[in-house]
Every structure is written in C-alpha cells, then in structure tokens.
C-alpha cells in the first residue's frame, strides 16, 4: 500500500513539474525585494504553470548557480539593478556556463536602471549590442500611448509579432497591442545565426539619450527595425536566452492597461499574454522538438504502386550494412512539446524537413513526407536508392529553425559493393549476347571442322606388288 501511495505521489510530482521540459526551479534575481509586488501577476502566472520561484539578491554571498557540479536552478530571471555589478555568483562566465549546462535565462532591462558592466560584457559575448549611453531609451513620435506618454513619447505601442518568415512557426502571435514603456534598444550582430529578433521597433522609432539637450538627434544609436525591443538567442545545445528591453512591460499596471494611439483608437494591452508567451518559450515550454523512433531498412515498392505508403519492408530494422543500389526506407518520429503535452509535429507549408545521405558531402538530400500520426507524434519517411558508391555513409536529419530546438540525428551505415555471386549473369545482359554467340559459333565451328576433317579422309587403293618367291 505504501508503495502504491509513493508511486502515485511521484506521478503527481511529474504532472506538476511537466510544464517545462527542462525543470521547474526558477531563480528570480532582484536587488530590491519590495519591487516584487510590481510584478505579482507575472509571478502568479508562473507559479500557476508549476514553477517554484526563489527570490534572491545578487548581493547574497550564499547564492550559487551550481551545486555538486550540477545546476541548482533550471531557469533564471534577471531584473534590473542599480549597482554596477551582479556579484561573484552572477559573473558573465558563470552565466555562460549556466547556458552551456542547458540553463535558460530571461534578462530584463530598463532605461531607468543603468545596465551593469557584467551584463554588457555578457551581451557582447552573444553579439548583442546596447547603446553606449546608459540612459538611452527608445521613443517614437507616431506609435506611442497618448494617455501616459503624451509629451515624452517613450511608451511604444507595438502590435504582437507575426511570423518571422513564411517557413517559421509563430509562437508569439496575436491580435493585441503590446506596450513597451521606457525600453532599451538592442542591436543584433549579423554574424551570428543563433540570434533572432522577437519584437522589432516601428520604422519611425529611434534611440537617444534624453539627457542630451537639443531638438534633433544627429547620430542615433539605431533607428527603425534595426532596434530590437525583445531579442532571443538559442545556443547550439538549444538552451535559450531572451532579452526584454522594457521590464516595465511586466508590471501589473501594464498587464491590462488601456492605451490610446495617436489616431484616437483605444484598446487594452496584451502584455500579459505576451509575457506568458515569452516566458514559455524561454523556459522551454513551447517550440521544443523531440525525436522518437529512428528506423531504416531494406525495402521494395511493388509494381504498379507509388509513394511511401506502398513500401514493403525486406529484412530487419536498422541493419549495419547495405549494398550499393539497394532500395532503402528511412523513418523518423517527431513530436512538439507545447505547454505540458506532446503533440504531432507539423512542418510549416513553406518549409521542408529533409534527410541527407552523406559521406563527406551529401549524395542525396530528400524531403521527408509525413506518412502517419499517433496521438503525440508524426512519422516522416522517404524511400530512395543508394548511390553506386561503397563506403561509410550516414543518414542525417539536420533541422534548425528559429524558435524551435535543434534536431540533429545521425545514423551510420556501411555500403558495400556487389559480391561476386551478385552480379547479373552474362546471358541476362543483352549487350553480351553478341559475344556469347561468337563463342558458341567458334565452338560449333571447330567441332564441325574436326568432324569434317575426320570423315573426309581420302580413300587409298592397295598397291599390287610382285609376289615374292
């Protein structure tokens, strides 16, 4: 009975902790504990999704991101601080080590709080650039809230982002308006493929230092869509790092505030929905791909049938060796983890999931097609003929897209040449019929010549000589 209760308890714990695919331990770093009440709705939403929040000050000497060589927390939220550093437990090297150990970080900024030097160094390591002036903020004289920022124009109103490209899934979409009060501009370097903007500023926005007196800004840090208000970085190990340029967007009074555009249109903000979307993506609740079964086998397609559905399996699964010019089928099972459950993964219409059959370079690059679905996964398949080249080959699926975890699956096989008894016989090759006929003509000709020569011997008469006495 006790064992049954223990198993039930473990199952209940797994259910509660099943929100994030990497864990529920969340560290919130805040310098002033009294400011927690400003974001109480955000904390309640996180706890309602199963996270266990731990609030710590960066000045706490006992704070440590690692214990016994393992992560002490699964995720970190860094709130703005007024000090120049974050202490010895939150140095750039330790934060990078946390990311290397599959930890996720949500960094928030504010124009009212100078960015610590350690955070600036960390962002430079990731090729994310901030304005050199610590007091710079983003303003827009066309897309601003006329109620709260009628003079300074420093509360930007931006629609919820749509899909980045036609081949990228939209995980932050919606029809609402997001308010970004006193946001800090970010500029992403073009040399890193790991960086992706989530929300870009309107074309009429620019970054400037309000302490500089003057009616015009001669050399702004960035303008228009060069400014990223919310940025993301997904490492090669799929750990996630997000930068929110306006921590005020998470405050309670902006979660359901009424704003008014310059055109006079009134609406409520969607900050709460966007905050849940951003935290869910950063903490691995959405956009997480999981690989199930990976199979390959010798196959054949019956006559008169086409497509992967009509493929017949020959032999056993996942053999280590094939022969050149064999027909082979490759299957991979993919699921998408989204908000505490697995669902079948669907490739966007403009995108394709591909399989490479490669040695040093791909011999085949083929599109995988969905052939069946289960309750929580999709099976993709392709059938092809192996190249006329023996050696060590790999089946490889390398699928890397923005906002989705990386899929890199490789299975090695050996491809041999024909054995001596596997080559087609000479009489089955029509081009060899002439030579075969020549051989038999020579044989029959020789036999005929010998027979004729033996049977055509001339007849000799006996000579009648003198009879000897």
Tab-separated table of C-alpha atoms in Angstrom:
chain	number	residue	atom	x	y	z
A	1	UNK	CA	0.000	0.000	0.000
A	2	UNK	CA	2.814	2.363	0.862
A	3	UNK	CA	4.455	1.603	-2.488
A	4	UNK	CA	1.248	2.472	-4.319
A	5	UNK	CA	0.994	5.788	-2.492
A	6	UNK	CA	4.659	6.509	-3.239
A	7	UNK	CA	4.167	5.787	-6.957
A	8	UNK	CA	1.047	7.976	-7.011
A	9	UNK	CA	2.993	10.774	-5.311
A	10	UNK	CA	5.804	10.549	-7.859
A	11	UNK	CA	3.282	10.629	-10.687
A	12	UNK	CA	1.665	13.708	-9.163
A	13	UNK	CA	5.039	15.430	-8.894
A	14	UNK	CA	5.810	14.646	-12.521
A	15	UNK	CA	2.449	16.062	-13.538
A	16	UNK	CA	3.074	19.285	-11.631
A	17	UNK	CA	6.589	19.640	-13.000
A	18	UNK	CA	5.616	18.789	-16.553
A	19	UNK	CA	5.178	22.444	-17.574
A	20	UNK	CA	8.768	22.987	-18.682
A	21	UNK	CA	10.613	20.262	-20.497
A	22	UNK	CA	13.797	21.032	-18.530
A	23	UNK	CA	12.566	21.621	-14.962
A	24	UNK	CA	10.574	23.930	-12.674
A	25	UNK	CA	13.285	25.512	-10.486
A	26	UNK	CA	13.211	29.250	-11.264
A	27	UNK	CA	15.606	31.797	-9.758
A	28	UNK	CA	14.473	35.445	-9.749
A	29	UNK	CA	17.352	37.858	-9.150
A	30	UNK	CA	16.129	41.189	-7.776
A	31	UNK	CA	18.063	43.778	-5.818
A	32	UNK	CA	15.041	45.308	-4.063
A	33	UNK	CA	12.633	42.768	-2.610
A	34	UNK	CA	9.959	45.442	-2.259
A	35	UNK	CA	9.652	45.634	-6.045
A	36	UNK	CA	8.280	42.085	-6.212
A	37	UNK	CA	4.758	43.420	-5.752
A	38	UNK	CA	5.018	45.354	-9.027
A	39	UNK	CA	5.136	42.045	-10.927
A	40	UNK	CA	2.872	39.964	-8.670
A	41	UNK	CA	0.566	38.949	-11.534
A	42	UNK	CA	3.534	37.724	-13.544
A	43	UNK	CA	4.794	35.684	-10.572
A	44	UNK	CA	1.314	34.238	-10.039
A	45	UNK	CA	1.135	33.173	-13.694
A	46	UNK	CA	4.493	31.410	-13.409
A	47	UNK	CA	3.527	29.636	-10.202
A	48	UNK	CA	0.198	28.666	-11.737
A	49	UNK	CA	2.123	26.907	-14.503
A	50	UNK	CA	4.054	24.838	-11.979
A	51	UNK	CA	7.255	26.822	-11.396
A	52	UNK	CA	8.902	27.005	-7.988
A	53	UNK	CA	10.170	30.570	-7.625
A	54	UNK	CA	13.165	31.508	-5.481
A	55	UNK	CA	13.856	35.245	-4.996
A	56	UNK	CA	17.464	36.111	-4.310
A	57	UNK	CA	19.522	39.287	-4.169
A	58	UNK	CA	22.668	39.493	-6.317
A	59	UNK	CA	24.474	40.615	-3.160
A	60	UNK	CA	23.762	37.308	-1.411
A	61	UNK	CA	27.112	35.584	-0.833
A	62	UNK	CA	25.448	32.179	-0.474
A	63	UNK	CA	23.861	32.349	-3.901
A	64	UNK	CA	25.253	29.725	-6.274
A	65	UNK	CA	24.082	28.602	-9.700
A	66	UNK	CA	25.714	25.180	-9.307
A	67	UNK	CA	25.798	22.557	-6.584
A	68	UNK	CA	27.995	19.459	-6.765
A	69	UNK	CA	28.740	20.185	-10.408
A	70	UNK	CA	25.067	20.341	-11.415
A	71	UNK	CA	22.659	23.221	-11.974
A	72	UNK	CA	20.994	24.415	-8.785
A	73	UNK	CA	18.273	26.092	-10.891
A	74	UNK	CA	16.737	25.361	-14.264
A	75	UNK	CA	15.886	28.943	-15.256
A	76	UNK	CA	16.870	32.478	-14.259
A	77	UNK	CA	15.060	35.825	-14.468
A	78	UNK	CA	17.383	38.827	-14.081
A	79	UNK	CA	15.619	42.039	-13.072
A	80	UNK	CA	17.373	45.421	-13.464
A	81	UNK	CA	19.653	46.515	-10.635
A	82	UNK	CA	21.097	49.881	-9.727
A	83	UNK	CA	24.531	48.532	-8.839
A	84	UNK	CA	27.351	48.306	-11.358
A	85	UNK	CA	27.814	44.567	-10.894
A	86	UNK	CA	25.847	41.443	-10.025
A	87	UNK	CA	28.287	39.946	-7.557
A	88	UNK	CA	30.631	36.954	-7.748
A	89	UNK	CA	27.826	34.429	-8.246
A	90	UNK	CA	26.465	36.029	-11.430
A	91	UNK	CA	29.557	36.847	-13.446
A	92	UNK	CA	29.407	36.634	-17.253
A	93	UNK	CA	31.499	33.461	-17.254
A	94	UNK	CA	29.166	31.742	-14.757
A	95	UNK	CA	26.073	32.795	-16.709
A	96	UNK	CA	27.616	31.428	-19.903
A	97	UNK	CA	28.467	28.210	-18.077
A	98	UNK	CA	24.847	28.054	-16.938
A	99	UNK	CA	23.713	28.265	-20.574
A	100	UNK	CA	26.239	25.589	-21.591
A	101	UNK	CA	24.640	23.320	-18.984
A	102	UNK	CA	21.218	23.720	-20.664
A	103	UNK	CA	20.016	26.514	-18.386
A	104	UNK	CA	17.678	29.241	-19.683
A	105	UNK	CA	17.842	32.959	-18.864
A	106	UNK	CA	15.338	35.803	-19.238
A	107	UNK	CA	17.123	39.167	-18.942
A	108	UNK	CA	15.088	42.343	-18.424
A	109	UNK	CA	16.339	45.901	-18.963
A	110	UNK	CA	15.068	49.369	-18.158
A	111	UNK	CA	16.122	52.851	-19.171
A	112	UNK	CA	15.716	53.919	-15.531
A	113	UNK	CA	18.396	51.474	-14.347
A	114	UNK	CA	21.895	51.536	-15.884
A	115	UNK	CA	22.968	48.191	-17.291
A	116	UNK	CA	25.669	46.559	-15.106
A	117	UNK	CA	29.046	46.136	-16.723
A	118	UNK	CA	28.833	42.356	-16.319
A	119	UNK	CA	25.563	42.220	-18.261
A	120	UNK	CA	27.045	44.417	-21.009
A	121	UNK	CA	30.016	42.041	-21.271
A	122	UNK	CA	27.689	39.043	-21.405
A	123	UNK	CA	25.624	40.598	-24.195
A	124	UNK	CA	28.762	41.449	-26.161
A	125	UNK	CA	29.796	37.794	-25.914
A	126	UNK	CA	26.479	36.938	-27.560
A	127	UNK	CA	26.851	39.710	-30.196
A	128	UNK	CA	24.002	41.796	-28.741
A	129	UNK	CA	24.881	45.493	-28.603
A	130	UNK	CA	23.421	48.125	-26.298
A	131	UNK	CA	23.657	51.931	-26.600
A	132	UNK	CA	26.905	53.359	-25.239
A	133	UNK	CA	24.886	55.850	-23.184
A	134	UNK	CA	23.467	54.099	-20.162
A	135	UNK	CA	20.433	56.391	-20.084
A	136	UNK	CA	19.320	55.899	-23.681
A	137	UNK	CA	15.772	54.848	-24.430
A	138	UNK	CA	13.556	54.273	-27.449
A	139	UNK	CA	10.980	56.867	-28.498
A	140	UNK	CA	8.520	57.062	-31.355
A	141	UNK	CA	6.559	60.179	-32.247
A	142	UNK	CA	3.955	58.206	-34.198
A	143	UNK	CA	3.397	54.901	-32.360
A	144	UNK	CA	3.075	55.899	-28.713
A	145	UNK	CA	0.496	55.964	-25.940
A	146	UNK	CA	-1.130	59.384	-25.850
A	147	UNK	CA	-2.503	58.745	-22.339
A	148	UNK	CA	0.692	58.027	-20.397
A	149	UNK	CA	3.339	59.494	-22.718
A	150	UNK	CA	1.682	62.458	-24.391
A	151	UNK	CA	4.854	64.570	-24.108
A	152	UNK	CA	7.841	62.228	-23.920
A	153	UNK	CA	6.538	59.611	-26.402
A	154	UNK	CA	8.551	56.938	-24.611
A	155	UNK	CA	5.764	54.328	-24.276
A	156	UNK	CA	5.778	52.460	-27.572
A	157	UNK	CA	2.679	50.648	-28.813
A	158	UNK	CA	3.653	47.687	-30.978
A	159	UNK	CA	1.322	45.006	-32.385
A	160	UNK	CA	2.003	41.444	-31.347
A	161	UNK	CA	4.623	39.975	-33.674
A	162	UNK	CA	3.649	37.832	-36.616
A	163	UNK	CA	5.703	35.023	-38.085
A	164	UNK	CA	9.312	35.944	-38.776
A	165	UNK	CA	9.219	34.196	-42.154
A	166	UNK	CA	6.749	32.100	-44.051
A	167	UNK	CA	8.694	28.964	-43.139
A	168	UNK	CA	8.866	29.763	-39.391
A	169	UNK	CA	6.184	28.958	-36.851
A	170	UNK	CA	4.639	31.881	-34.987
A	171	UNK	CA	4.896	31.326	-31.224
A	172	UNK	CA	4.293	34.940	-30.148
A	173	UNK	CA	1.400	35.913	-32.380
A	174	UNK	CA	-1.908	37.573	-31.555
A	175	UNK	CA	-4.146	40.479	-32.438
A	176	UNK	CA	-3.392	42.713	-29.471
A	177	UNK	CA	-1.139	45.664	-28.733
A	178	UNK	CA	1.970	45.453	-26.524
A	179	UNK	CA	3.099	48.493	-24.545
A	180	UNK	CA	6.865	48.956	-24.043
A	181	UNK	CA	7.482	51.796	-21.549
A	182	UNK	CA	10.992	53.288	-21.480
A	183	UNK	CA	12.561	50.485	-23.478
A	184	UNK	CA	16.285	49.973	-24.040
A	185	UNK	CA	17.305	49.446	-27.657
A	186	UNK	CA	19.215	46.338	-28.696
A	187	UNK	CA	21.068	45.822	-31.955
A	188	UNK	CA	21.797	42.260	-33.056
A	189	UNK	CA	25.042	41.433	-34.794
A	190	UNK	CA	24.716	39.971	-38.252
A	191	UNK	CA	27.497	37.415	-37.834
A	192	UNK	CA	25.598	35.030	-35.552
A	193	UNK	CA	22.893	32.721	-36.849
A	194	UNK	CA	21.825	31.995	-33.269
A	195	UNK	CA	20.256	35.443	-32.733
A	196	UNK	CA	16.668	36.205	-33.704
A	197	UNK	CA	14.593	39.334	-33.007
A	198	UNK	CA	11.199	38.623	-31.445
A	199	UNK	CA	9.795	42.172	-31.470
A	200	UNK	CA	11.319	44.928	-33.575
A	201	UNK	CA	10.610	48.632	-33.157
A	202	UNK	CA	8.411	50.501	-35.656
A	203	UNK	CA	10.077	52.172	-38.629
A	204	UNK	CA	9.655	55.614	-37.034
A	205	UNK	CA	11.329	54.742	-33.709
A	206	UNK	CA	14.850	55.713	-32.693
A	207	UNK	CA	17.123	55.517	-29.672
A	208	UNK	CA	18.546	58.600	-27.988
A	209	UNK	CA	19.793	59.895	-24.656
A	210	UNK	CA	17.180	62.156	-23.005
A	211	UNK	CA	19.908	63.930	-21.023
A	212	UNK	CA	21.273	65.418	-24.225
A	213	UNK	CA	19.695	68.784	-24.832
A	214	UNK	CA	18.588	69.614	-28.356
A	215	UNK	CA	15.619	69.385	-30.645
A	216	UNK	CA	17.222	66.925	-33.067
A	217	UNK	CA	19.286	63.782	-32.729
A	218	UNK	CA	22.234	63.802	-35.106
A	219	UNK	CA	23.648	60.299	-34.661
A	220	UNK	CA	21.169	57.909	-33.012
A	221	UNK	CA	22.366	54.514	-31.876
A	222	UNK	CA	19.814	52.716	-34.064
A	223	UNK	CA	16.616	53.558	-35.890
A	224	UNK	CA	13.536	51.737	-37.145
A	225	UNK	CA	13.649	47.991	-37.489
A	226	UNK	CA	17.347	48.000	-36.568
A	227	UNK	CA	16.110	48.273	-32.982
A	228	UNK	CA	15.109	45.040	-31.331
A	229	UNK	CA	12.844	45.508	-28.330
A	230	UNK	CA	12.820	41.793	-27.480
A	231	UNK	CA	15.679	39.555	-28.623
A	232	UNK	CA	16.414	35.856	-28.394
A	233	UNK	CA	19.427	33.608	-28.609
A	234	UNK	CA	19.184	29.841	-28.867
A	235	UNK	CA	22.508	28.108	-28.319
A	236	UNK	CA	23.657	25.046	-30.216
A	237	UNK	CA	22.578	22.901	-27.285
A	238	UNK	CA	19.106	24.546	-27.594
A	239	UNK	CA	19.466	26.487	-24.315
A	240	UNK	CA	17.621	29.796	-24.564
A	241	UNK	CA	18.497	33.364	-23.644
A	242	UNK	CA	15.953	36.191	-24.057
A	243	UNK	CA	16.349	39.941	-23.580
A	244	UNK	CA	13.299	42.074	-22.785
A	245	UNK	CA	14.129	45.744	-23.322
A	246	UNK	CA	11.377	47.016	-21.010
A	247	UNK	CA	10.897	45.424	-17.605
A	248	UNK	CA	8.022	47.860	-17.041
A	249	UNK	CA	6.057	45.823	-19.598
A	250	UNK	CA	5.799	43.091	-16.928
A	251	UNK	CA	4.319	45.343	-14.283
A	252	UNK	CA	0.765	44.806	-13.083
A	253	UNK	CA	-0.494	48.182	-14.267
A	254	UNK	CA	0.554	47.408	-17.855
A	255	UNK	CA	-0.841	43.877	-17.970
A	256	UNK	CA	-4.356	45.107	-18.637
A	257	UNK	CA	-3.916	48.839	-19.193
A	258	UNK	CA	-5.985	50.996	-21.512
A	259	UNK	CA	-3.921	52.770	-24.135
A	260	UNK	CA	-4.779	55.208	-26.885
A	261	UNK	CA	-2.951	55.601	-30.161
A	262	UNK	CA	-2.245	58.857	-31.934
A	263	UNK	CA	-5.172	58.121	-34.237
A	264	UNK	CA	-7.510	58.041	-31.228
A	265	UNK	CA	-8.061	54.274	-31.137
A	266	UNK	CA	-8.431	52.907	-27.606
A	267	UNK	CA	-7.622	49.326	-26.657
A	268	UNK	CA	-6.323	47.154	-23.853
A	269	UNK	CA	-2.756	45.936	-23.850
A	270	UNK	CA	-1.811	42.288	-24.424
A	271	UNK	CA	1.252	42.491	-22.195
A	272	UNK	CA	0.103	39.627	-20.006
A	273	UNK	CA	-0.411	37.296	-22.947
A	274	UNK	CA	2.940	38.263	-24.457
A	275	UNK	CA	4.732	37.859	-21.108
A	276	UNK	CA	3.366	34.320	-20.850
A	277	UNK	CA	4.396	33.594	-24.447
A	278	UNK	CA	7.913	34.955	-23.923
A	279	UNK	CA	8.484	33.151	-20.624
A	280	UNK	CA	7.017	29.920	-22.019
A	281	UNK	CA	9.405	29.983	-24.977
A	282	UNK	CA	12.434	30.975	-22.886
A	283	UNK	CA	11.780	28.283	-20.296
A	284	UNK	CA	11.285	25.514	-22.897
A	285	UNK	CA	7.516	25.170	-22.669
A	286	UNK	CA	6.953	25.806	-26.376
A	287	UNK	CA	8.943	25.194	-29.518
A	288	UNK	CA	10.593	22.038	-28.176
A	289	UNK	CA	11.038	19.208	-30.681
A	290	UNK	CA	11.583	15.653	-29.506
A	291	UNK	CA	12.832	12.749	-31.583
A	292	UNK	CA	11.190	9.359	-31.157
A	293	UNK	CA	11.959	6.263	-33.192
A	294	UNK	CA	14.556	6.457	-35.966
A	295	UNK	CA	14.403	3.493	-38.364
A	296	UNK	CA	15.898	2.460	-41.675
A	297	UNK	CA	15.539	-0.789	-43.538
A	298	UNK	CA	15.804	-2.510	-46.902
A	299	UNK	CA	12.586	-2.065	-48.866
A	300	UNK	CA	10.894	-2.558	-52.180
A	301	UNK	CA	7.976	-0.935	-53.980
A	302	UNK	CA	5.546	-3.417	-55.579
A	303	UNK	CA	4.821	-2.991	-59.256
A	304	UNK	CA	2.021	-0.611	-60.089
A	305	UNK	CA	2.241	1.241	-56.765
A	306	UNK	CA	3.885	4.539	-55.871
A	307	UNK	CA	4.569	6.550	-52.744
A	308	UNK	CA	5.886	5.740	-49.288
A	309	UNK	CA	2.612	4.135	-48.222
A	310	UNK	CA	3.132	1.223	-50.609
A	311	UNK	CA	6.685	0.377	-49.491
A	312	UNK	CA	7.234	-3.196	-48.353
A	313	UNK	CA	9.919	-3.934	-45.774
A	314	UNK	CA	12.597	-6.505	-46.510
A	315	UNK	CA	14.794	-7.870	-43.754
A	316	UNK	CA	15.159	-6.476	-40.242
A	317	UNK	CA	15.271	-2.911	-38.877
A	318	UNK	CA	18.394	-0.752	-38.725
A	319	UNK	CA	20.941	-3.070	-40.369
A	320	UNK	CA	24.571	-2.049	-40.203
A	321	UNK	CA	25.379	-2.795	-43.834
A	322	UNK	CA	23.701	-2.290	-47.181
A	323	UNK	CA	24.689	-2.964	-50.769
A	324	UNK	CA	25.022	-0.339	-53.476
A	325	UNK	CA	21.828	0.317	-55.453
A	326	UNK	CA	19.625	-1.104	-52.684
A	327	UNK	CA	16.205	0.474	-52.158
A	328	UNK	CA	16.138	1.811	-48.588
A	329	UNK	CA	13.426	3.457	-46.452
A	330	UNK	CA	14.216	5.935	-43.661
A	331	UNK	CA	11.663	6.865	-40.955
A	332	UNK	CA	11.871	9.418	-38.148
A	333	UNK	CA	9.286	10.189	-35.456
A	334	UNK	CA	8.981	13.816	-34.271
A	335	UNK	CA	6.876	15.397	-31.525
A	336	UNK	CA	6.446	19.006	-30.431
A	337	UNK	CA	6.282	19.804	-26.724
A	338	UNK	CA	3.845	22.653	-26.147
A	339	UNK	CA	2.564	23.770	-22.744
A	340	UNK	CA	2.825	20.476	-20.774
A	341	UNK	CA	1.913	17.985	-23.513
A	342	UNK	CA	3.348	16.400	-26.630
A	343	UNK	CA	1.583	16.870	-29.960
A	344	UNK	CA	2.348	15.721	-33.522
A	345	UNK	CA	4.872	17.996	-35.197
A	346	UNK	CA	3.679	19.713	-38.366
A	347	UNK	CA	6.140	21.276	-40.803
A	348	UNK	CA	5.085	24.774	-41.972
A	349	UNK	CA	3.730	24.839	-45.549
A	350	UNK	CA	6.678	26.831	-46.906
A	351	UNK	CA	9.247	24.685	-45.123
A	352	UNK	CA	10.526	21.147	-45.609
A	353	UNK	CA	12.084	18.511	-43.369
A	354	UNK	CA	14.999	16.910	-45.198
A	355	UNK	CA	17.165	13.822	-44.856
A	356	UNK	CA	20.721	13.682	-46.148
A	357	UNK	CA	22.521	10.508	-47.130
A	358	UNK	CA	26.069	11.699	-46.830
A	359	UNK	CA	29.667	10.592	-46.775
A	360	UNK	CA	31.878	13.680	-46.748
A	361	UNK	CA	29.207	15.540	-48.690
A	362	UNK	CA	25.562	14.646	-49.344
A	363	UNK	CA	24.901	12.112	-52.109
A	364	UNK	CA	21.151	12.556	-51.574
A	365	UNK	CA	19.153	15.396	-49.998
A	366	UNK	CA	15.496	14.361	-49.942
A	367	UNK	CA	12.304	15.774	-48.466
A	368	UNK	CA	10.726	13.668	-45.737
A	369	UNK	CA	6.976	13.237	-46.088
A	370	UNK	CA	4.519	12.574	-43.226
A	371	UNK	CA	3.025	9.088	-43.610
A	372	UNK	CA	1.197	8.616	-40.307
A	373	UNK	CA	0.371	10.212	-36.976
A	374	UNK	CA	-0.074	8.977	-33.443
A	375	UNK	CA	-1.669	10.858	-30.556
A	376	UNK	CA	1.553	12.756	-29.878
A	377	UNK	CA	3.891	12.307	-32.837
A	378	UNK	CA	4.251	12.386	-36.609
A	379	UNK	CA	6.222	9.805	-38.584
A	380	UNK	CA	8.122	11.151	-41.580
A	381	UNK	CA	9.504	8.823	-44.249
A	382	UNK	CA	11.355	8.683	-47.556
A	383	UNK	CA	12.364	5.781	-49.830
A	384	UNK	CA	15.344	6.075	-52.175
A	385	UNK	CA	18.012	4.061	-53.962
A	386	UNK	CA	21.522	4.005	-52.567
A	387	UNK	CA	24.259	5.505	-54.760
A	388	UNK	CA	26.709	3.434	-56.788
A	389	UNK	CA	29.472	4.143	-54.284
A	390	UNK	CA	30.670	1.965	-51.426
A	391	UNK	CA	31.959	3.336	-48.120
A	392	UNK	CA	30.786	4.618	-44.728
A	393	UNK	CA	27.622	6.700	-45.079
A	394	UNK	CA	25.262	8.460	-42.664
A	395	UNK	CA	21.540	9.062	-42.568
A	396	UNK	CA	21.317	12.614	-41.211
A	397	UNK	CA	18.406	14.895	-40.319
A	398	UNK	CA	19.692	18.390	-39.503
A	399	UNK	CA	16.651	20.606	-38.863
A	400	UNK	CA	17.405	24.015	-37.338
A	401	UNK	CA	14.812	26.769	-37.413
A	402	UNK	CA	14.266	29.941	-35.343
A	403	UNK	CA	12.309	29.399	-32.107
A	404	UNK	CA	12.484	25.577	-32.419
A	405	UNK	CA	15.001	23.372	-30.666
A	406	UNK	CA	17.644	21.875	-32.910
A	407	UNK	CA	17.203	18.400	-34.366
A	408	UNK	CA	20.443	16.744	-35.441
A	409	UNK	CA	20.122	12.973	-35.860
A	410	UNK	CA	22.818	10.820	-37.459
A	411	UNK	CA	22.900	7.064	-38.082
A	412	UNK	CA	25.988	5.488	-39.695
A	413	UNK	CA	25.835	2.503	-42.055
A	414	UNK	CA	28.255	0.696	-44.337
A	415	UNK	CA	27.528	0.418	-48.048
A	416	UNK	CA	29.377	-2.466	-49.758
A	417	UNK	CA	29.847	-3.278	-53.421
A	418	UNK	CA	28.359	-6.281	-55.216
A	419	UNK	CA	29.573	-9.709	-54.104
A	420	UNK	CA	30.992	-11.996	-56.801
A	421	UNK	CA	27.770	-14.001	-56.990
A	422	UNK	CA	25.506	-10.932	-57.047
A	423	UNK	CA	26.495	-9.610	-60.441
A	424	UNK	CA	23.955	-10.332	-63.217
A	425	UNK	CA	24.843	-13.325	-65.391
A	426	UNK	CA	26.175	-12.673	-68.873
A	427	UNK	CA	23.140	-14.150	-70.622
A	428	UNK	CA	20.963	-11.587	-68.796
A	429	UNK	CA	22.870	-8.696	-70.376
A	430	UNK	CA	21.612	-8.032	-73.904
A	431	UNK	CA	24.851	-6.289	-74.880
A	432	UNK	CA	26.730	-9.550	-74.219
A	433	UNK	CA	24.604	-11.690	-76.487
A	434	UNK	CA	26.868	-10.960	-79.499
A	435	UNK	CA	29.929	-12.174	-77.639
A	436	UNK	CA	28.151	-15.238	-76.312
A	437	UNK	CA	27.003	-16.033	-79.837
A	438	UNK	CA	30.574	-15.614	-81.091
A	439	UNK	CA	31.864	-18.082	-78.500
A	440	UNK	CA	29.305	-20.739	-79.415
A	441	UNK	CA	29.846	-20.165	-83.145
A	442	UNK	CA	33.577	-20.716	-82.618
A	443	UNK	CA	32.927	-23.892	-80.590
A	444	UNK	CA	30.472	-25.361	-83.084
A	445	UNK	CA	32.661	-24.305	-85.973
A	446	UNK	CA	35.672	-26.101	-84.507
A	447	UNK	CA	33.662	-29.241	-83.793
A	448	UNK	CA	32.266	-29.164	-87.293
A	449	UNK	CA	35.727	-28.663	-88.768
A	450	UNK	CA	37.149	-31.622	-86.824
A	451	UNK	CA	34.233	-33.806	-87.775
A	452	UNK	CA	34.502	-32.907	-91.428
A	453	UNK	CA	38.266	-33.385	-91.376
A	454	UNK	CA	37.964	-36.813	-89.794
A	455	UNK	CA	35.232	-38.041	-92.092
A	456	UNK	CA	36.668	-36.577	-95.259
A	457	UNK	CA	39.903	-38.658	-95.303
A	458	UNK	CA	40.719	-39.722	-98.932
A	459	UNK	CA	40.375	-43.448	-99.831
A	460	UNK	CA	43.726	-45.181	-100.502
A	461	UNK	CA	43.953	-48.220	-103.020
A	462	UNK	CA	46.138	-51.210	-102.150
A	463	UNK	CA	49.119	-51.499	-104.451
A	464	UNK	CA	49.672	-54.961	-106.086
A	465	UNK	CA	53.393	-55.604	-105.958
A	466	UNK	CA	55.340	-58.603	-107.323
A	467	UNK	CA	54.856	-61.764	-105.476
A	468	UNK	CA	57.986	-62.759	-103.753
A	469	UNK	CA	59.248	-66.279	-104.227
